Amino acid sequence: MNTDISVNLDNIKSRIAEICHGCNRSPEEIMLVAISKMKPVEDIQAALEHGQTEFGENKVQELTQKMEQLPDDRISWHMVGQLQTNKIKYLVDRVNWIQSVPKIKALKEIEKRATAAGRNINVLLQVNISGEEQKSGCPPEQLQALLDYAANLKSVRVRGLMGMATLTEDRERIRREFALLRELRDKYKNEYDEPVTLEHLSMGMTQDMDIAIEEGATMIRVGTAIFGARPCQVNPGVST
Ligand SMILES: *Cc1c(COP(=O)(O)O)cnc(C)c1O
């Protein structure tokens, strides 16, 4: 079981190198975030022992439990799932990245709680690039208002944008959605300064990481290809 995880990690890294080679990018530009949702802490431990340090979860309760069970300073924890404002307080003591911030209310709460805890939190603003109603993220036309708000915060660093493509076989559609996220990032990157730096684009999962890297991803969020299939494949864009 655990050997599978190290083999899978090696395979993913070769794959990233291959994709980067094909589009003239350097693999060093790509941060691999291992999405360990619904997987036991033993699997995270196995990946950690194989050098993987970035881990992501999509539910606050599961993430806080795992952060407690694995108090290891080598790990950088990412929250990647739908964010309920009233649960942010459980995250700020330990989480390093909150990738799924869709609205000003959430930014305000992270600022308040992180300031009280004396921490800085790296944030990505989640944009709804698929246009599907059930996917979370702010509509592209509301992004500027979030950026303006974040520009005045002290404990929140907006390091980039996060997006999820439509679950579809239509690879050209996926490509257009990722390109949209990159265009939004490029558009705003030079208009803002610390603490809004926008150097990151988190896009791409097991199925579409190749397209995402070709379209400029600097973070890919990979679960299945590292840890194997999950018991019940629910639509990752919709959390309950
Ligand atoms: C589950 C999940 C992933 C990883 O999906 P895989 O298809 O297993 O690679 C990435 N991002 C988010 C937000 C997720 O919920």
mmCIF file of C-alpha atoms and ligand atoms in Angstrom:
data_model
loop_
_atom_site.group_PDB
_atom_site.id
_atom_site.type_symbol
_atom_site.label_atom_id
_atom_site.label_comp_id
_atom_site.label_asym_id
_atom_site.label_seq_id
_atom_site.Cartn_x
_atom_site.Cartn_y
_atom_site.Cartn_z
ATOM 1 C CA MET A 1 0.000 0.000 0.000
ATOM 2 C CA ASN A 2 2.561 2.577 1.120
ATOM 3 C CA THR A 3 4.974 1.596 -1.622
ATOM 4 C CA ASP A 4 2.194 2.432 -4.085
ATOM 5 C CA ILE A 5 2.137 5.985 -2.801
ATOM 6 C CA SER A 6 5.853 6.495 -3.320
ATOM 7 C CA VAL A 7 5.682 4.926 -6.782
ATOM 8 C CA ASN A 8 2.689 7.127 -7.608
ATOM 9 C CA LEU A 9 4.533 10.234 -6.426
ATOM 10 C CA ASP A 10 7.553 9.356 -8.556
ATOM 11 C CA ASN A 11 5.282 8.802 -11.542
ATOM 12 C CA ILE A 12 3.489 12.120 -11.055
ATOM 13 C CA LYS A 13 6.810 13.936 -10.857
ATOM 14 C CA SER A 14 8.022 12.364 -14.092
ATOM 15 C CA ARG A 15 4.724 13.267 -15.683
ATOM 16 C CA ILE A 16 5.042 16.892 -14.513
ATOM 17 C CA ALA A 17 8.575 17.010 -15.915
ATOM 18 C CA GLU A 18 7.349 15.596 -19.220
ATOM 19 C CA ILE A 19 4.463 18.059 -19.516
ATOM 20 C CA CYS A 20 6.756 20.969 -18.592
ATOM 21 C CA HIS A 21 9.281 19.868 -21.177
ATOM 22 C CA GLY A 22 6.521 19.887 -23.801
ATOM 23 C CA CYS A 23 5.586 23.498 -23.081
ATOM 24 C CA ASN A 24 8.983 24.973 -22.210
ATOM 25 C CA ARG A 25 8.385 25.382 -18.525
ATOM 26 C CA SER A 26 10.496 24.325 -15.588
ATOM 27 C CA PRO A 27 9.124 21.668 -13.208
ATOM 28 C CA GLU A 28 10.386 23.844 -10.348
ATOM 29 C CA GLU A 29 7.573 26.275 -11.149
ATOM 30 C CA ILE A 30 4.950 23.671 -10.242
ATOM 31 C CA MET A 31 3.929 23.059 -6.644
ATOM 32 C CA LEU A 32 2.325 19.654 -6.235
ATOM 33 C CA VAL A 33 -0.418 19.704 -3.610
ATOM 34 C CA ALA A 34 -1.415 16.184 -2.574
ATOM 35 C CA ILE A 35 -5.152 16.070 -1.929
ATOM 36 C CA SER A 36 -5.611 13.517 0.833
ATOM 37 C CA LYS A 37 -9.348 13.835 1.449
ATOM 38 C CA MET A 38 -11.029 10.621 2.583
ATOM 39 C CA LYS A 39 -7.615 8.980 2.972
ATOM 40 C CA PRO A 40 -6.119 7.890 6.324
ATOM 41 C CA VAL A 41 -3.277 9.750 8.026
ATOM 42 C CA GLU A 42 -1.045 6.724 7.372
ATOM 43 C CA ASP A 43 -1.224 7.560 3.668
ATOM 44 C CA ILE A 44 -0.244 11.172 4.342
ATOM 45 C CA GLN A 45 2.624 9.928 6.507
ATOM 46 C CA ALA A 46 3.803 7.651 3.699
ATOM 47 C CA ALA A 47 3.785 10.532 1.210
ATOM 48 C CA LEU A 48 5.547 12.765 3.736
ATOM 49 C CA GLU A 49 8.303 10.197 4.222
ATOM 50 C CA HIS A 50 8.717 10.217 0.455
ATOM 51 C CA GLY A 51 9.338 13.961 0.460
ATOM 52 C CA GLN A 52 5.842 15.298 -0.214
ATOM 53 C CA THR A 53 5.167 18.292 2.042
ATOM 54 C CA GLU A 54 2.113 20.100 0.599
ATOM 55 C CA PHE A 55 -1.207 18.491 1.527
ATOM 56 C CA GLY A 56 -4.758 19.629 0.880
ATOM 57 C CA GLU A 57 -8.187 18.746 2.219
ATOM 58 C CA ASN A 58 -11.643 19.918 1.193
ATOM 59 C CA LYS A 59 -13.519 19.755 4.493
ATOM 60 C CA VAL A 60 -12.740 21.831 7.564
ATOM 61 C CA GLN A 61 -13.429 19.074 10.074
ATOM 62 C CA GLU A 62 -11.334 16.472 8.294
ATOM 63 C CA LEU A 63 -8.520 18.979 7.841
ATOM 64 C CA THR A 64 -8.478 20.074 11.490
ATOM 65 C CA GLN A 65 -8.488 16.442 12.640
ATOM 66 C CA LYS A 66 -5.597 15.565 10.384
ATOM 67 C CA MET A 67 -3.638 18.676 11.400
ATOM 68 C CA GLU A 68 -4.005 17.547 15.016
ATOM 69 C CA GLN A 69 -3.084 13.949 14.285
ATOM 70 C CA LEU A 70 -0.031 14.969 12.277
ATOM 71 C CA PRO A 71 1.647 17.803 14.131
ATOM 72 C CA ASP A 72 4.639 17.741 11.841
ATOM 73 C CA ASP A 73 6.309 21.031 10.966
ATOM 74 C CA ARG A 74 7.383 19.708 7.591
ATOM 75 C CA ILE A 75 3.775 19.717 6.421
ATOM 76 C CA SER A 76 2.211 22.719 4.735
ATOM 77 C CA TRP A 77 -1.595 22.377 4.889
ATOM 78 C CA HIS A 78 -3.997 23.690 2.255
ATOM 79 C CA MET A 79 -7.743 24.118 2.565
ATOM 80 C CA VAL A 80 -9.140 23.606 -0.943
ATOM 81 C CA GLY A 81 -12.856 23.005 -0.432
ATOM 82 C CA GLN A 82 -15.967 25.067 -0.061
ATOM 83 C CA LEU A 83 -15.442 27.468 2.799
ATOM 84 C CA GLN A 84 -18.084 28.206 5.386
ATOM 85 C CA THR A 85 -17.268 31.484 7.071
ATOM 86 C CA ASN A 86 -18.228 30.270 10.540
ATOM 87 C CA LYS A 87 -15.645 27.454 10.351
ATOM 88 C CA ILE A 88 -12.662 29.604 9.443
ATOM 89 C CA LYS A 89 -11.806 29.997 13.120
ATOM 90 C CA TYR A 90 -10.905 26.295 13.322
ATOM 91 C CA LEU A 91 -8.309 26.626 10.579
ATOM 92 C CA VAL A 92 -6.216 29.699 11.250
ATOM 93 C CA ASP A 93 -3.994 28.281 14.007
ATOM 94 C CA ARG A 94 -2.288 25.860 11.691
ATOM 95 C CA VAL A 95 -3.319 26.074 8.033
ATOM 96 C CA ASN A 96 -0.780 27.619 5.622
ATOM 97 C CA TRP A 97 -2.992 28.154 2.590
ATOM 98 C CA ILE A 98 -6.693 28.740 2.097
ATOM 99 C CA GLN A 99 -7.201 28.209 -1.631
ATOM 100 C CA SER A 100 -10.927 28.505 -1.840
ATOM 101 C CA VAL A 101 -11.849 32.041 -0.797
ATOM 102 C CA PRO A 102 -14.840 33.222 -2.835
ATOM 103 C CA LYS A 103 -16.083 36.365 -1.086
ATOM 104 C CA ILE A 104 -15.272 39.439 0.974
ATOM 105 C CA LYS A 105 -17.022 38.051 4.037
ATOM 106 C CA ALA A 106 -14.534 35.161 4.136
ATOM 107 C CA LEU A 107 -11.551 37.494 3.657
ATOM 108 C CA LYS A 108 -12.791 39.624 6.522
ATOM 109 C CA GLU A 109 -13.128 36.615 8.827
ATOM 110 C CA ILE A 110 -9.679 35.226 7.920
ATOM 111 C CA GLU A 111 -8.152 38.658 8.596
ATOM 112 C CA LYS A 112 -9.862 38.896 11.982
ATOM 113 C CA ARG A 113 -8.982 35.383 13.147
ATOM 114 C CA ALA A 114 -5.441 35.337 11.738
ATOM 115 C CA THR A 115 -4.639 38.708 13.287
ATOM 116 C CA ALA A 116 -5.879 37.460 16.671
ATOM 117 C CA ALA A 117 -3.732 34.337 16.292
ATOM 118 C CA GLY A 118 -0.701 36.343 15.209
ATOM 119 C CA ARG A 119 -0.443 34.493 11.910
ATOM 120 C CA ASN A 120 -0.240 35.329 8.223
ATOM 121 C CA ILE A 121 -2.345 33.169 5.923
ATOM 122 C CA ASN A 122 -1.676 32.644 2.230
ATOM 123 C CA VAL A 123 -4.899 32.937 0.330
ATOM 124 C CA LEU A 124 -6.006 32.169 -3.193
ATOM 125 C CA LEU A 125 -9.224 33.677 -4.480
ATOM 126 C CA GLN A 126 -11.423 31.043 -6.049
ATOM 127 C CA VAL A 127 -12.982 32.110 -9.317
ATOM 128 C CA ASN A 128 -15.897 30.324 -10.937
ATOM 129 C CA ILE A 129 -14.353 29.704 -14.353
ATOM 130 C CA SER A 130 -16.784 27.014 -15.479
ATOM 131 C CA GLY A 131 -19.853 29.202 -15.214
ATOM 132 C CA GLU A 132 -21.696 26.289 -13.623
ATOM 133 C CA GLU A 133 -23.997 27.480 -10.877
ATOM 134 C CA GLN A 134 -23.199 24.695 -8.432
ATOM 135 C CA LYS A 135 -19.439 25.350 -8.541
ATOM 136 C CA SER A 136 -18.157 27.691 -5.891
ATOM 137 C CA GLY A 137 -16.000 30.722 -6.567
ATOM 138 C CA CYS A 138 -16.669 34.331 -7.326
ATOM 139 C CA PRO A 139 -17.856 35.305 -10.792
ATOM 140 C CA PRO A 140 -14.956 36.852 -12.781
ATOM 141 C CA GLU A 141 -16.635 40.253 -12.757
ATOM 142 C CA GLN A 142 -16.580 40.359 -8.939
ATOM 143 C CA LEU A 143 -12.897 39.540 -8.612
ATOM 144 C CA GLN A 144 -11.705 43.121 -8.654
ATOM 145 C CA ALA A 145 -13.848 44.000 -5.626
ATOM 146 C CA LEU A 146 -12.230 41.154 -3.658
ATOM 147 C CA LEU A 147 -8.750 42.254 -4.683
ATOM 148 C CA ASP A 148 -9.458 45.854 -3.690
ATOM 149 C CA TYR A 149 -10.662 44.679 -0.305
ATOM 150 C CA ALA A 150 -7.678 42.351 0.220
ATOM 151 C CA ALA A 151 -5.218 45.120 -0.640
ATOM 152 C CA ASN A 152 -5.850 46.689 2.778
ATOM 153 C CA LEU A 153 -5.504 43.565 4.917
ATOM 154 C CA LYS A 154 -2.571 42.819 7.211
ATOM 155 C CA SER A 155 -2.710 39.099 7.955
ATOM 156 C CA VAL A 156 -3.982 37.876 4.595
ATOM 157 C CA ARG A 157 -1.656 37.490 1.608
ATOM 158 C CA VAL A 158 -3.468 37.013 -1.655
ATOM 159 C CA ARG A 159 -0.938 34.961 -3.566
ATOM 160 C CA GLY A 160 -3.064 33.996 -6.544
ATOM 161 C CA LEU A 161 -6.206 32.532 -8.026
ATOM 162 C CA MET A 162 -7.748 29.072 -7.879
ATOM 163 C CA GLY A 163 -10.206 27.510 -10.276
ATOM 164 C CA MET A 164 -11.856 24.233 -11.185
ATOM 165 C CA ALA A 165 -12.763 23.344 -14.733
ATOM 166 C CA THR A 166 -16.013 21.756 -15.795
ATOM 167 C CA LEU A 167 -16.123 17.985 -15.338
ATOM 168 C CA THR A 168 -16.175 17.132 -19.034
ATOM 169 C CA GLU A 169 -14.433 15.130 -21.741
ATOM 170 C CA ASP A 170 -14.256 18.308 -23.815
ATOM 171 C CA ARG A 171 -10.600 19.209 -23.412
ATOM 172 C CA GLU A 172 -10.894 22.407 -25.427
ATOM 173 C CA ARG A 173 -13.518 23.652 -23.030
ATOM 174 C CA ILE A 174 -11.279 22.839 -20.059
ATOM 175 C CA ARG A 175 -8.435 24.679 -21.781
ATOM 176 C CA ARG A 176 -10.580 27.778 -22.351
ATOM 177 C CA GLU A 177 -11.572 27.813 -18.678
ATOM 178 C CA PHE A 178 -7.975 27.546 -17.454
ATOM 179 C CA ALA A 179 -6.919 30.206 -19.954
ATOM 180 C CA LEU A 180 -9.587 32.494 -18.520
ATOM 181 C CA LEU A 181 -8.097 32.108 -15.030
ATOM 182 C CA ARG A 182 -4.628 32.916 -16.369
ATOM 183 C CA GLU A 183 -5.925 35.972 -18.228
ATOM 184 C CA LEU A 184 -7.603 37.264 -15.054
ATOM 185 C CA ARG A 185 -4.393 36.754 -13.109
ATOM 186 C CA ASP A 186 -2.323 38.515 -15.780
ATOM 187 C CA LYS A 187 -4.793 41.372 -15.945
ATOM 188 C CA TYR A 188 -4.649 42.122 -12.224
ATOM 189 C CA LYS A 189 -1.094 41.103 -11.365
ATOM 190 C CA ASN A 190 0.478 44.444 -12.185
ATOM 191 C CA GLU A 191 -2.340 46.492 -10.738
ATOM 192 C CA TYR A 192 -1.706 45.364 -7.171
ATOM 193 C CA ASP A 193 1.184 45.265 -4.776
ATOM 194 C CA GLU A 194 1.936 43.531 -1.453
ATOM 195 C CA PRO A 195 -0.060 41.920 0.115
ATOM 196 C CA VAL A 196 -1.775 41.060 -3.176
ATOM 197 C CA THR A 197 0.930 39.439 -5.274
ATOM 198 C CA LEU A 198 -0.949 36.993 -7.516
ATOM 199 C CA GLU A 199 2.056 34.886 -8.481
ATOM 200 C CA HIS A 200 0.107 31.616 -8.197
ATOM 201 C CA LEU A 201 -2.449 29.875 -10.366
ATOM 202 C CA SER A 202 -3.921 26.772 -8.724
ATOM 203 C CA MET A 203 -5.620 24.719 -11.395
ATOM 204 C CA GLY A 204 -5.577 21.142 -12.595
ATOM 205 C CA MET A 205 -6.336 17.839 -10.902
ATOM 206 C CA THR A 206 -5.585 14.212 -11.820
ATOM 207 C CA GLN A 207 -7.609 14.354 -15.044
ATOM 208 C CA ASP A 208 -6.629 17.754 -16.371
ATOM 209 C CA MET A 209 -3.224 18.589 -14.876
ATOM 210 C CA ASP A 210 -1.581 18.455 -18.307
ATOM 211 C CA ILE A 211 -3.864 21.136 -19.731
ATOM 212 C CA ALA A 212 -3.508 23.192 -16.554
ATOM 213 C CA ILE A 213 0.296 23.173 -16.708
ATOM 214 C CA GLU A 214 0.230 24.087 -20.388
ATOM 215 C CA GLU A 215 -2.033 27.014 -19.490
ATOM 216 C CA GLY A 216 0.250 28.287 -16.730
ATOM 217 C CA ALA A 217 -0.639 26.501 -13.477
ATOM 218 C CA THR A 218 1.893 26.957 -10.668
ATOM 219 C CA MET A 219 0.008 24.647 -8.291
ATOM 220 C CA ILE A 220 -1.754 21.457 -9.201
ATOM 221 C CA ARG A 221 -4.051 19.665 -6.767
ATOM 222 C CA VAL A 222 -3.745 15.930 -7.232
ATOM 223 C CA GLY A 223 -5.580 13.285 -5.225
ATOM 224 C CA THR A 224 -6.457 10.128 -7.118
ATOM 225 C CA ALA A 225 -3.158 9.779 -8.983
ATOM 226 C CA ILE A 226 -1.263 9.793 -5.676
ATOM 227 C CA PHE A 227 -3.539 8.044 -3.192
ATOM 228 C CA GLY A 228 -5.754 5.969 -5.481
ATOM 229 C CA ALA A 229 -9.487 6.210 -6.084
ATOM 230 C CA ARG A 230 -11.668 7.394 -3.247
ATOM 231 C CA PRO A 231 -14.455 5.136 -1.924
ATOM 232 C CA CYS A 232 -17.214 7.369 -3.250
ATOM 233 C CA GLN A 233 -16.452 9.821 -6.035
ATOM 234 C CA VAL A 234 -18.593 12.818 -5.321
ATOM 235 C CA ASN A 235 -18.311 15.907 -7.462
ATOM 236 C CA PRO A 236 -15.307 17.660 -5.836
ATOM 237 C CA GLY A 237 -16.726 21.097 -6.604
ATOM 238 C CA VAL A 238 -19.706 20.581 -4.366
ATOM 239 C CA SER A 239 -19.128 19.856 -0.702
ATOM 240 C CA THR A 240 -21.813 19.140 1.810
HETATM 241 C C1 LIG B 1 -10.632 16.252 -4.666
HETATM 242 C C2 LIG B 1 -10.099 17.535 -5.147
HETATM 243 C C3 LIG B 1 -8.974 17.571 -5.984
HETATM 244 C C4 LIG B 1 -8.230 16.330 -6.464
HETATM 245 O O1 LIG B 1 -8.988 15.585 -7.360
HETATM 246 P P1 LIG B 1 -8.385 14.271 -8.081
HETATM 247 O O2 LIG B 1 -9.244 14.126 -9.261
HETATM 248 O O3 LIG B 1 -8.535 13.151 -7.121
HETATM 249 O O4 LIG B 1 -6.973 14.547 -8.421
HETATM 250 C C5 LIG B 1 -8.518 18.814 -6.376
HETATM 251 N N1 LIG B 1 -9.115 19.955 -5.976
HETATM 252 C C6 LIG B 1 -10.189 19.958 -5.169
HETATM 253 C C7 LIG B 1 -10.788 21.251 -4.756
HETATM 254 C C8 LIG B 1 -10.716 18.753 -4.730
HETATM 255 O O5 LIG B 1 -11.798 18.759 -3.938
#
